[in-house]
Short mmCIF file of C-alpha atoms in Angstrom, two decimals:
data_model
loop_
_atom_site.label_atom_id
_atom_site.label_comp_id
_atom_site.label_asym_id
_atom_site.label_seq_id
_atom_site.Cartn_x
_atom_site.Cartn_y
_atom_site.Cartn_z
CA MET E 38 8.48 15.39 -17.57
CA GLN E 39 6.74 12.51 -15.53
CA LYS E 40 3.66 12.95 -13.70
CA SER E 41 3.95 12.06 -10.00
CA TYR E 42 1.50 10.67 -7.70
CA VAL E 43 1.19 8.02 -5.07
CA LEU E 44 0.01 4.48 -5.31
CA TRP E 45 -1.27 3.69 -2.05
CA PHE E 46 -1.24 -0.42 -1.52
CA THR E 47 -3.69 -1.43 1.34
CA GLY E 48 -4.42 -4.96 2.57
CA LEU E 49 -3.94 -7.40 5.04
CA SER E 50 -0.24 -8.72 5.87
CA GLY E 51 0.57 -11.10 3.33
CA ALA E 52 -1.91 -9.92 0.48
CA GLY E 53 1.16 -8.89 -1.84
CA LYS E 54 1.32 -5.30 -1.35
CA THR E 55 5.31 -4.90 -1.60
CA THR E 56 5.54 -7.93 -3.81
CA LEU E 57 3.39 -5.75 -6.61
CA ALA E 58 5.09 -2.51 -5.71
CA LYS E 59 8.65 -4.11 -6.24
CA LYS E 60 7.39 -5.59 -9.69
CA LEU E 61 5.97 -2.45 -10.60
CA GLN E 62 8.93 -0.38 -9.66
CA LEU E 63 11.08 -2.51 -12.07
CA LEU E 64 8.53 -1.95 -15.12
CA LEU E 65 8.31 1.89 -14.11
CA GLY E 66 12.17 2.03 -14.10
CA GLN E 67 12.29 0.18 -17.89
CA SER E 68 10.29 3.18 -18.73
CA GLY E 69 12.42 5.90 -17.31
CA VAL E 70 9.81 6.63 -14.53
CA ASN E 71 11.50 7.75 -11.23
CA SER E 72 10.02 5.78 -8.34
CA TYR E 73 10.31 5.02 -4.92
CA ILE E 74 8.69 2.36 -2.41
CA LEU E 75 7.52 3.22 0.96
CA ASP E 76 7.20 0.04 2.69
CA GLY E 77 5.59 -0.15 6.29
CA ASP E 78 8.15 -2.80 7.49
CA VAL E 79 11.08 -0.48 6.36
CA LEU E 80 9.55 2.66 7.88
CA ARG E 81 8.75 0.82 11.38
CA LYS E 82 12.28 0.06 11.67
CA SER E 83 13.63 3.87 10.95
CA LEU E 84 11.33 6.89 10.84
CA ASN E 85 8.62 5.04 13.03
CA ARG E 86 10.67 2.58 15.24
CA ASP E 87 9.24 4.83 18.30
CA LEU E 88 5.61 3.44 17.31
CA ALA E 89 3.82 0.32 18.75
CA PHE E 90 0.55 -0.84 17.08
CA SER E 91 -2.12 0.79 19.32
CA ALA E 92 -4.74 2.74 17.36
CA ALA E 93 -3.05 5.90 17.95
CA ASP E 94 0.29 4.68 16.97
CA ARG E 95 -0.94 3.09 13.86
CA LYS E 96 -2.55 6.54 12.94
CA GLU E 97 0.74 8.48 13.37
CA ASN E 98 2.49 5.82 11.39
CA ILE E 99 0.07 6.46 8.49
CA ARG E 100 0.19 10.25 9.03
CA ARG E 101 4.08 10.21 8.93
CA ALA E 102 4.15 7.54 5.85
CA GLY E 103 1.44 9.97 3.91
CA GLU E 104 3.75 13.10 4.94
CA VAL E 105 6.74 11.38 3.31
CA ALA E 106 4.84 10.35 0.13
CA HIS E 107 3.43 14.01 -0.07
CA ILE E 108 7.27 15.20 0.10
CA LEU E 109 8.36 12.65 -2.67
CA VAL E 110 5.31 13.44 -4.95
CA GLU E 111 6.37 17.40 -4.63
CA ALA E 112 9.83 16.36 -5.68
CA GLY E 113 8.17 14.77 -8.68
CA VAL E 114 8.61 11.25 -7.86
CA VAL E 115 6.19 8.50 -8.31
CA VAL E 116 5.43 6.96 -5.01
CA LEU E 117 4.58 3.15 -4.14
CA ALA E 118 3.54 3.13 -0.64
CA ALA E 119 2.78 -0.40 0.84
CA PHE E 120 0.95 -0.12 4.01
CA ILE E 121 -1.48 -2.45 5.74
CA SER E 122 -3.27 1.01 6.69
CA PRO E 123 -6.05 -0.76 8.49
CA TYR E 124 -8.31 2.19 8.97
CA ARG E 125 -10.49 4.00 6.34
CA GLU E 126 -10.20 7.18 8.36
CA ASP E 127 -6.32 7.38 8.32
CA ARG E 128 -6.06 6.28 4.50
CA GLN E 129 -8.82 9.35 4.07
CA MET E 130 -6.46 11.62 5.96
CA VAL E 131 -3.49 10.65 3.90
CA ARG E 132 -5.60 11.07 0.70
CA HIS E 133 -6.45 15.04 1.95
CA LEU E 134 -2.80 15.69 1.66
CA PHE E 135 -2.86 15.56 -2.18
CA SER E 136 -4.18 17.09 -4.87
CA PRO E 137 -7.37 15.14 -6.94
CA GLY E 138 -5.64 12.55 -8.92
CA GLU E 139 -2.24 12.39 -6.80
CA PHE E 140 -3.56 9.77 -4.48
CA ILE E 141 -4.45 6.37 -6.02
CA GLU E 142 -5.66 3.69 -3.40
CA ILE E 143 -5.29 0.12 -4.48
CA TYR E 144 -7.01 -2.37 -2.42
CA VAL E 145 -4.81 -5.50 -2.48
CA LYS E 146 -7.71 -7.99 -1.77
CA CYS E 147 -6.83 -11.23 -0.40
CA PRO E 148 -8.77 -13.47 1.78
CA LEU E 149 -7.43 -13.82 5.43
CA SER E 150 -7.11 -17.54 5.20
CA ILE E 151 -4.92 -17.19 1.79
CA CYS E 152 -2.69 -14.44 3.83
CA GLU E 153 -2.42 -16.64 6.64
CA SER E 154 -1.52 -19.83 4.42
CA ARG E 155 1.25 -17.27 2.77
CA ASP E 156 2.52 -15.93 6.09
CA PRO E 157 5.78 -15.00 4.79
CA LYS E 158 6.84 -13.63 8.10
CA GLY E 159 5.45 -15.95 10.47
CA LEU E 160 3.33 -13.43 12.21
CA TYR E 161 -0.28 -14.72 11.69
CA ARG E 162 0.83 -18.07 13.86
CA GLN E 163 2.69 -15.77 16.21
CA ALA E 164 -0.70 -13.90 16.49
CA ARG E 165 -2.89 -16.95 16.92
CA ASP E 166 -0.54 -18.20 19.63
CA GLY E 167 -1.24 -15.02 21.46
CA LYS E 168 2.44 -13.67 21.09
CA ILE E 169 1.38 -10.75 18.86
CA ARG E 170 -1.65 -8.34 20.21
CA GLU E 171 -3.43 -6.17 18.13
CA PHE E 172 -2.56 -7.99 15.06
CA THR E 173 -4.62 -6.57 12.05
CA GLY E 174 -7.10 -9.41 10.80
CA ILE E 175 -6.80 -11.46 13.78
CA SER E 176 -7.09 -9.30 17.09
CA SER E 177 -7.33 -6.06 15.43
CA VAL E 178 -9.78 -4.58 12.54
CA TYR E 179 -8.85 -4.11 9.11
CA GLU E 180 -11.52 -1.90 7.26
CA PRO E 181 -11.55 -2.34 3.49
CA PRO E 182 -11.71 0.67 1.13
CA GLU E 183 -15.29 1.62 0.29
CA ASN E 184 -14.40 3.35 -2.95
CA PRO E 185 -10.83 2.48 -4.05
CA GLU E 186 -9.50 3.63 -7.36
CA LEU E 187 -8.51 -0.03 -8.00
CA ILE E 188 -8.94 -3.70 -6.49
CA VAL E 189 -6.44 -6.07 -7.16
CA GLU E 190 -7.37 -9.65 -6.35
CA THR E 191 -3.98 -11.38 -5.78
CA PHE E 192 -5.52 -14.79 -4.70
CA GLY E 193 -7.05 -14.81 -8.25
CA GLN E 194 -4.51 -13.88 -10.32
CA SER E 195 -0.75 -14.00 -10.75
CA ILE E 196 1.47 -11.18 -9.70
CA ASP E 197 2.16 -10.55 -13.34
CA ASP E 198 -1.33 -10.09 -14.16
CA SER E 199 -2.06 -8.05 -11.15
CA VAL E 200 0.77 -5.91 -12.26
CA ARG E 201 -0.51 -5.39 -15.75
CA GLN E 202 -3.98 -4.47 -14.31
CA ILE E 203 -2.16 -1.51 -12.30
CA VAL E 204 -0.29 -0.64 -15.81
CA GLN E 205 -3.42 -0.48 -17.77
CA TYR E 206 -5.22 1.65 -14.85
CA LEU E 207 -2.36 4.07 -15.24
CA ARG E 208 -2.30 3.83 -18.84
CA ILE E 209 -6.01 4.74 -19.14
CA ARG E 210 -5.26 7.72 -17.02
CA ASN E 211 -2.32 8.95 -18.84
CA LEU E 212 0.13 8.36 -15.92
CA LEU E 213 2.60 6.81 -17.83
CA PRO E 214 4.98 8.21 -20.26
CA PRO E 215 3.87 7.99 -23.81
CA GLY E 216 5.21 4.81 -25.53
CA GLU E 217 4.71 2.65 -22.41
CA LYS E 218 3.96 -1.10 -23.61
#
């Protein structure tokens, strides 16, 4: 039986959180691991569509995401949660929903300048032009994790190398099925 846990990917928009989660999910699936991606953009269009981007709404967004992740972990699923989740306090709140070892915070570290140059959704440009208010990294704060379980620097290595770093972490902690390469 597989172990269930949540990998909580946090970082700026454009850092590579969802890209890493998708690539990792493919590898996990090849190993027979049942996983599910919880993506901030997807939840904002469904469960959290009633929320804006104020500090209170961001807190509620992360609380709801954490509760969904907790339900999935209890069901035996490995959850790949990709959320900017800008506030340490909110990530800590989610961590407390889980038993020790079930919440793995992964800081997807990437300098703002690189995230802006990637800008896959054109959000940074809109924020710089004043069309988006309270945008994390520009007009709203991002608080990097102080003690994440793992830091993945997506600006200094390829996506494949970043995923290998995560897989190595999971292997060392016996969170992958036996025989995983």
